[in-house]
């Protein structure tokens, strides 16, 4: 993707397509509108409400071949998210018009500074332009991929800052697409080993440190929970640790631990039809953790960020792990398996306890498609947040509002502990209780972080949309969490 920022009169832009913003009830500007636009407004076909579009083919007024008017609604009601949404509609309309590049006149909005406007517009367009077409054979029938956009400023002011923010936004959005591609890939074509190759090439390209724990090393270290989950699979597991030191003088490190189940069949507690079909996405946490470190290094963030990715499959086979068995975790705590489908917390338990004892981060954040209960509680678009540290969790809440990757806190309470007591081991991996499944998942993980500040993000809902697009979130993998955590790491 190519982005360009210029200061030029929109009338003079020679492009296939130019995007002009129209605000509802804008009586000042109205006088200068071209005739076809005024006609459309008079006939009430178009009034500039949010995301409303109108295409016209100018003979005068503009040098561009086509003009797409994009409604932004009432100026007083506009915010960053409305801009993202309106401009994701622009991206989709441009695709329908088979435009692989276009020019965008940036709106001037009283209550939002021009740098933020440029950022939100770019996010809306780039995030909204994604589609996963790898397995479509008739490429001619597909709308073209977006190759470049030119942002047109109406004044020279802040042009350097705007260029900088647009370039930064491009890098972030390219990485969101990278995560979406990883999640959408066939589970048969991905594995702990393909993720390892990916991490190796990223580490080489960006000069990052990568440690790889193989099955043999996991055995030696006593990571028996990851090994148990992977025991029904043929492919070997991996634990990848990819480190970016953007602030080498500081000892502070932030760890992001991502659940990397390449496919979750449920194991012997096999998932039924209707629940299996989306389970190639059960590695979204690991994909996002990888994307975050890649982005941080491309942006040269001045922070130390370590991605920890436990990767394996939860399958059914002659040596699958079984309900009723007890396994000892990396931190020597024992777990009685009551449900092989509660596998995410098991691999995270080993990865988290390894992270807090070996990496000793200032804060560890885990990203996990952990429970369907979290989707029941918070729906498709909001992640569940559980934490032992209010200072960090309130900052993350704010990043959620700013990026519109919303998180909502669920309480952790020791009152839940009794439910997961085991008669033969230290704890059960899944209780007999029917309620608060998301919190029980969080409570389980809490056993493996000691006193380290920790935030658990249950992204089962927002990481993958199985029904339909939602604004700039595409159907399938969404890349949720990457913009959120990068915003957070710029804050802490
Ligand atoms: N990967 C699933 C959770 C999930 C479900 C993510 C739907 C995305 C969409 C997880 O491993 C799982 O199966 N969780 C169980 C936990 C239960 C057995 C305690 C669940 O949510 O049903
Ligand atoms: Zn599961
Ligand atoms: Zn799972």
Short mmCIF file of C-alpha atoms in Angstrom, two decimals, residues 271-443:
data_model
loop_
_atom_site.label_atom_id
_atom_site.label_comp_id
_atom_site.label_asym_id
_atom_site.label_seq_id
_atom_site.Cartn_x
_atom_site.Cartn_y
_atom_site.Cartn_z
CA UNK A 271 -17.04 -29.74 19.51
CA UNK A 272 -20.29 -30.34 17.59
CA UNK A 273 -21.18 -29.06 14.11
CA UNK A 274 -21.80 -25.35 14.30
CA UNK A 275 -18.88 -24.81 16.66
CA UNK A 276 -16.00 -26.39 14.74
CA UNK A 277 -16.20 -24.35 11.55
CA UNK A 278 -14.44 -21.22 12.79
CA UNK A 279 -11.80 -22.89 14.92
CA UNK A 280 -8.92 -22.17 12.54
CA UNK A 281 -9.17 -18.75 14.21
CA UNK A 282 -8.13 -20.09 17.61
CA UNK A 283 -4.61 -18.82 16.97
CA UNK A 284 -5.74 -15.19 16.63
CA UNK A 285 -4.07 -14.27 19.93
CA UNK A 286 -0.67 -15.58 18.78
CA UNK A 287 -1.06 -13.99 15.32
CA UNK A 288 -1.82 -10.65 16.98
CA UNK A 289 1.12 -10.94 19.39
CA UNK A 290 3.41 -11.60 16.40
CA UNK A 291 1.90 -8.66 14.52
CA UNK A 292 2.36 -6.35 17.51
CA UNK A 293 6.10 -6.98 17.78
CA UNK A 294 6.48 -6.69 13.99
CA UNK A 295 4.63 -3.36 14.02
CA UNK A 296 6.52 -2.03 17.05
CA UNK A 297 9.81 -2.66 15.26
CA UNK A 298 8.58 -1.14 11.98
CA UNK A 299 7.46 1.96 13.91
CA UNK A 300 10.64 1.93 16.00
CA UNK A 301 8.60 2.34 19.20
CA UNK A 302 10.79 3.19 22.16
CA UNK A 303 9.52 0.31 24.27
CA UNK A 304 10.66 -3.26 24.89
CA UNK A 305 7.98 -5.71 23.81
CA UNK A 306 8.24 -9.49 23.93
CA UNK A 307 5.73 -11.71 22.12
CA UNK A 308 5.32 -15.17 23.66
CA UNK A 309 3.43 -17.62 21.47
CA UNK A 310 2.51 -21.13 22.60
CA UNK A 311 1.48 -22.95 19.43
CA UNK A 312 -0.11 -26.36 18.98
CA UNK A 313 -3.30 -28.14 17.91
CA UNK A 314 -6.18 -29.55 19.93
CA UNK A 315 -7.10 -32.70 18.00
CA UNK A 316 -8.48 -36.17 18.49
CA UNK A 317 -6.13 -39.13 18.15
CA UNK A 318 -5.02 -42.36 19.83
CA UNK A 319 -2.83 -40.42 22.26
CA UNK A 320 -5.13 -37.46 22.94
CA UNK A 321 -5.13 -36.21 26.52
CA UNK A 322 -8.13 -37.37 28.47
CA UNK A 323 -10.58 -36.02 31.01
CA UNK A 324 -9.77 -37.30 34.49
CA UNK A 325 -5.99 -37.16 34.03
CA UNK A 326 -3.74 -34.84 36.04
CA UNK A 327 -0.83 -32.87 34.57
CA UNK A 328 1.87 -30.78 36.21
CA UNK A 329 2.38 -27.28 34.81
CA UNK A 330 5.67 -25.40 34.32
CA UNK A 331 5.21 -23.75 37.74
CA UNK A 332 4.67 -27.21 39.32
CA UNK A 333 0.98 -26.67 40.05
CA UNK A 334 -1.18 -29.65 39.13
CA UNK A 335 -4.31 -29.54 36.99
CA UNK A 336 -7.06 -32.15 36.69
CA UNK A 337 -8.53 -32.14 33.21
CA UNK A 338 -12.32 -32.03 33.28
CA UNK A 339 -12.81 -30.79 29.74
CA UNK A 340 -10.31 -31.10 26.89
CA UNK A 341 -12.02 -28.20 25.13
CA UNK A 342 -10.79 -25.81 27.83
CA UNK A 343 -7.33 -26.13 26.26
CA UNK A 344 -6.47 -22.47 25.76
CA UNK A 345 -6.02 -21.83 29.48
CA UNK A 346 -3.71 -24.86 29.65
CA UNK A 347 -1.23 -23.71 27.02
CA UNK A 348 -1.43 -20.18 28.43
CA UNK A 349 -0.75 -21.47 31.94
CA UNK A 350 2.64 -22.85 30.85
CA UNK A 351 3.39 -19.81 28.69
CA UNK A 352 2.39 -17.29 31.38
CA UNK A 353 4.32 -18.96 34.18
CA UNK A 354 7.36 -19.24 31.91
CA UNK A 355 7.00 -15.55 31.00
CA UNK A 356 6.72 -14.23 34.55
CA UNK A 357 9.58 -16.38 35.88
CA UNK A 358 12.05 -16.16 32.97
CA UNK A 359 11.28 -12.86 31.21
CA UNK A 360 10.15 -10.99 34.34
CA UNK A 361 8.14 -8.35 32.50
CA UNK A 362 6.78 -5.20 34.10
CA UNK A 363 3.37 -6.22 32.77
CA UNK A 364 2.11 -9.30 30.96
CA UNK A 365 -0.93 -9.11 28.70
CA UNK A 366 -2.48 -12.27 27.32
CA UNK A 367 -4.63 -12.27 24.21
CA UNK A 368 -6.82 -15.33 23.87
CA UNK A 369 -9.88 -16.62 22.07
CA UNK A 370 -10.65 -18.25 25.38
CA UNK A 371 -14.37 -18.67 26.01
CA UNK A 372 -17.66 -18.62 24.16
CA UNK A 373 -19.06 -17.41 27.50
CA UNK A 374 -17.31 -14.10 26.88
CA UNK A 375 -19.17 -13.77 23.58
CA UNK A 376 -22.43 -14.49 25.40
CA UNK A 377 -21.61 -11.75 27.91
CA UNK A 378 -20.21 -9.03 25.64
CA UNK A 379 -21.18 -9.96 22.09
CA UNK A 380 -19.27 -9.83 18.85
CA UNK A 381 -17.41 -6.55 19.10
CA UNK A 382 -16.12 -6.19 22.66
CA UNK A 383 -13.28 -8.02 24.40
CA UNK A 384 -13.46 -9.13 28.03
CA UNK A 385 -10.70 -7.72 30.22
CA UNK A 386 -9.64 -9.20 33.56
CA UNK A 387 -6.70 -7.92 35.54
CA UNK A 388 -4.88 -7.80 38.85
CA UNK A 389 -3.69 -4.24 38.25
CA UNK A 390 -5.99 -1.24 38.10
CA UNK A 391 -3.43 1.24 36.89
CA UNK A 392 -2.72 -0.68 33.69
CA UNK A 393 -6.28 -1.88 33.14
CA UNK A 394 -7.67 1.65 33.26
CA UNK A 395 -5.09 2.75 30.68
CA UNK A 396 -6.12 -0.12 28.44
CA UNK A 397 -9.77 0.84 28.82
CA UNK A 398 -8.84 4.30 27.50
CA UNK A 399 -6.90 2.82 24.55
CA UNK A 400 -10.01 0.78 23.81
CA UNK A 401 -12.12 3.93 23.59
CA UNK A 402 -9.56 5.72 21.42
CA UNK A 403 -9.09 2.89 18.93
CA UNK A 404 -12.68 1.65 19.19
CA UNK A 405 -11.27 -1.79 19.96
CA UNK A 406 -13.43 -1.76 23.04
CA UNK A 407 -12.60 -3.76 26.15
CA UNK A 408 -14.90 -4.18 29.12
CA UNK A 409 -13.73 -5.29 32.51
CA UNK A 410 -15.14 -8.37 34.19
CA UNK A 411 -14.38 -8.82 37.88
CA UNK A 412 -12.05 -11.50 39.19
CA UNK A 413 -13.13 -12.75 42.58
CA UNK A 414 -11.78 -15.45 44.89
CA UNK A 415 -15.40 -16.46 45.45
CA UNK A 416 -15.07 -18.41 42.19
CA UNK A 417 -12.19 -20.51 43.51
CA UNK A 418 -14.31 -23.18 45.21
CA UNK A 419 -15.94 -24.06 41.89
CA UNK A 420 -12.66 -25.21 40.39
CA UNK A 421 -11.35 -27.13 43.41
CA UNK A 422 -10.18 -30.61 42.55
CA UNK A 423 -10.20 -33.60 44.92
CA UNK A 424 -7.00 -35.01 43.46
CA UNK A 425 -5.05 -32.00 42.08
CA UNK A 426 -4.52 -28.29 42.77
CA UNK A 427 -7.32 -27.25 40.43
CA UNK A 428 -9.69 -28.28 37.63
CA UNK A 429 -9.31 -26.84 34.15
CA UNK A 430 -13.07 -26.38 33.88
CA UNK A 431 -15.65 -26.32 36.66
CA UNK A 432 -19.08 -27.88 36.75
CA UNK A 433 -20.59 -24.41 37.10
CA UNK A 434 -22.83 -23.11 34.37
CA UNK A 435 -22.28 -19.38 34.78
CA UNK A 436 -19.53 -16.76 34.41
CA UNK A 437 -17.39 -18.94 32.13
CA UNK A 438 -15.25 -15.98 31.02
CA UNK A 439 -14.38 -15.12 34.63
CA UNK A 440 -13.60 -18.76 35.42
CA UNK A 441 -11.14 -18.73 32.51
CA UNK A 442 -9.53 -15.60 33.94
CA UNK A 443 -9.43 -17.06 37.45
#
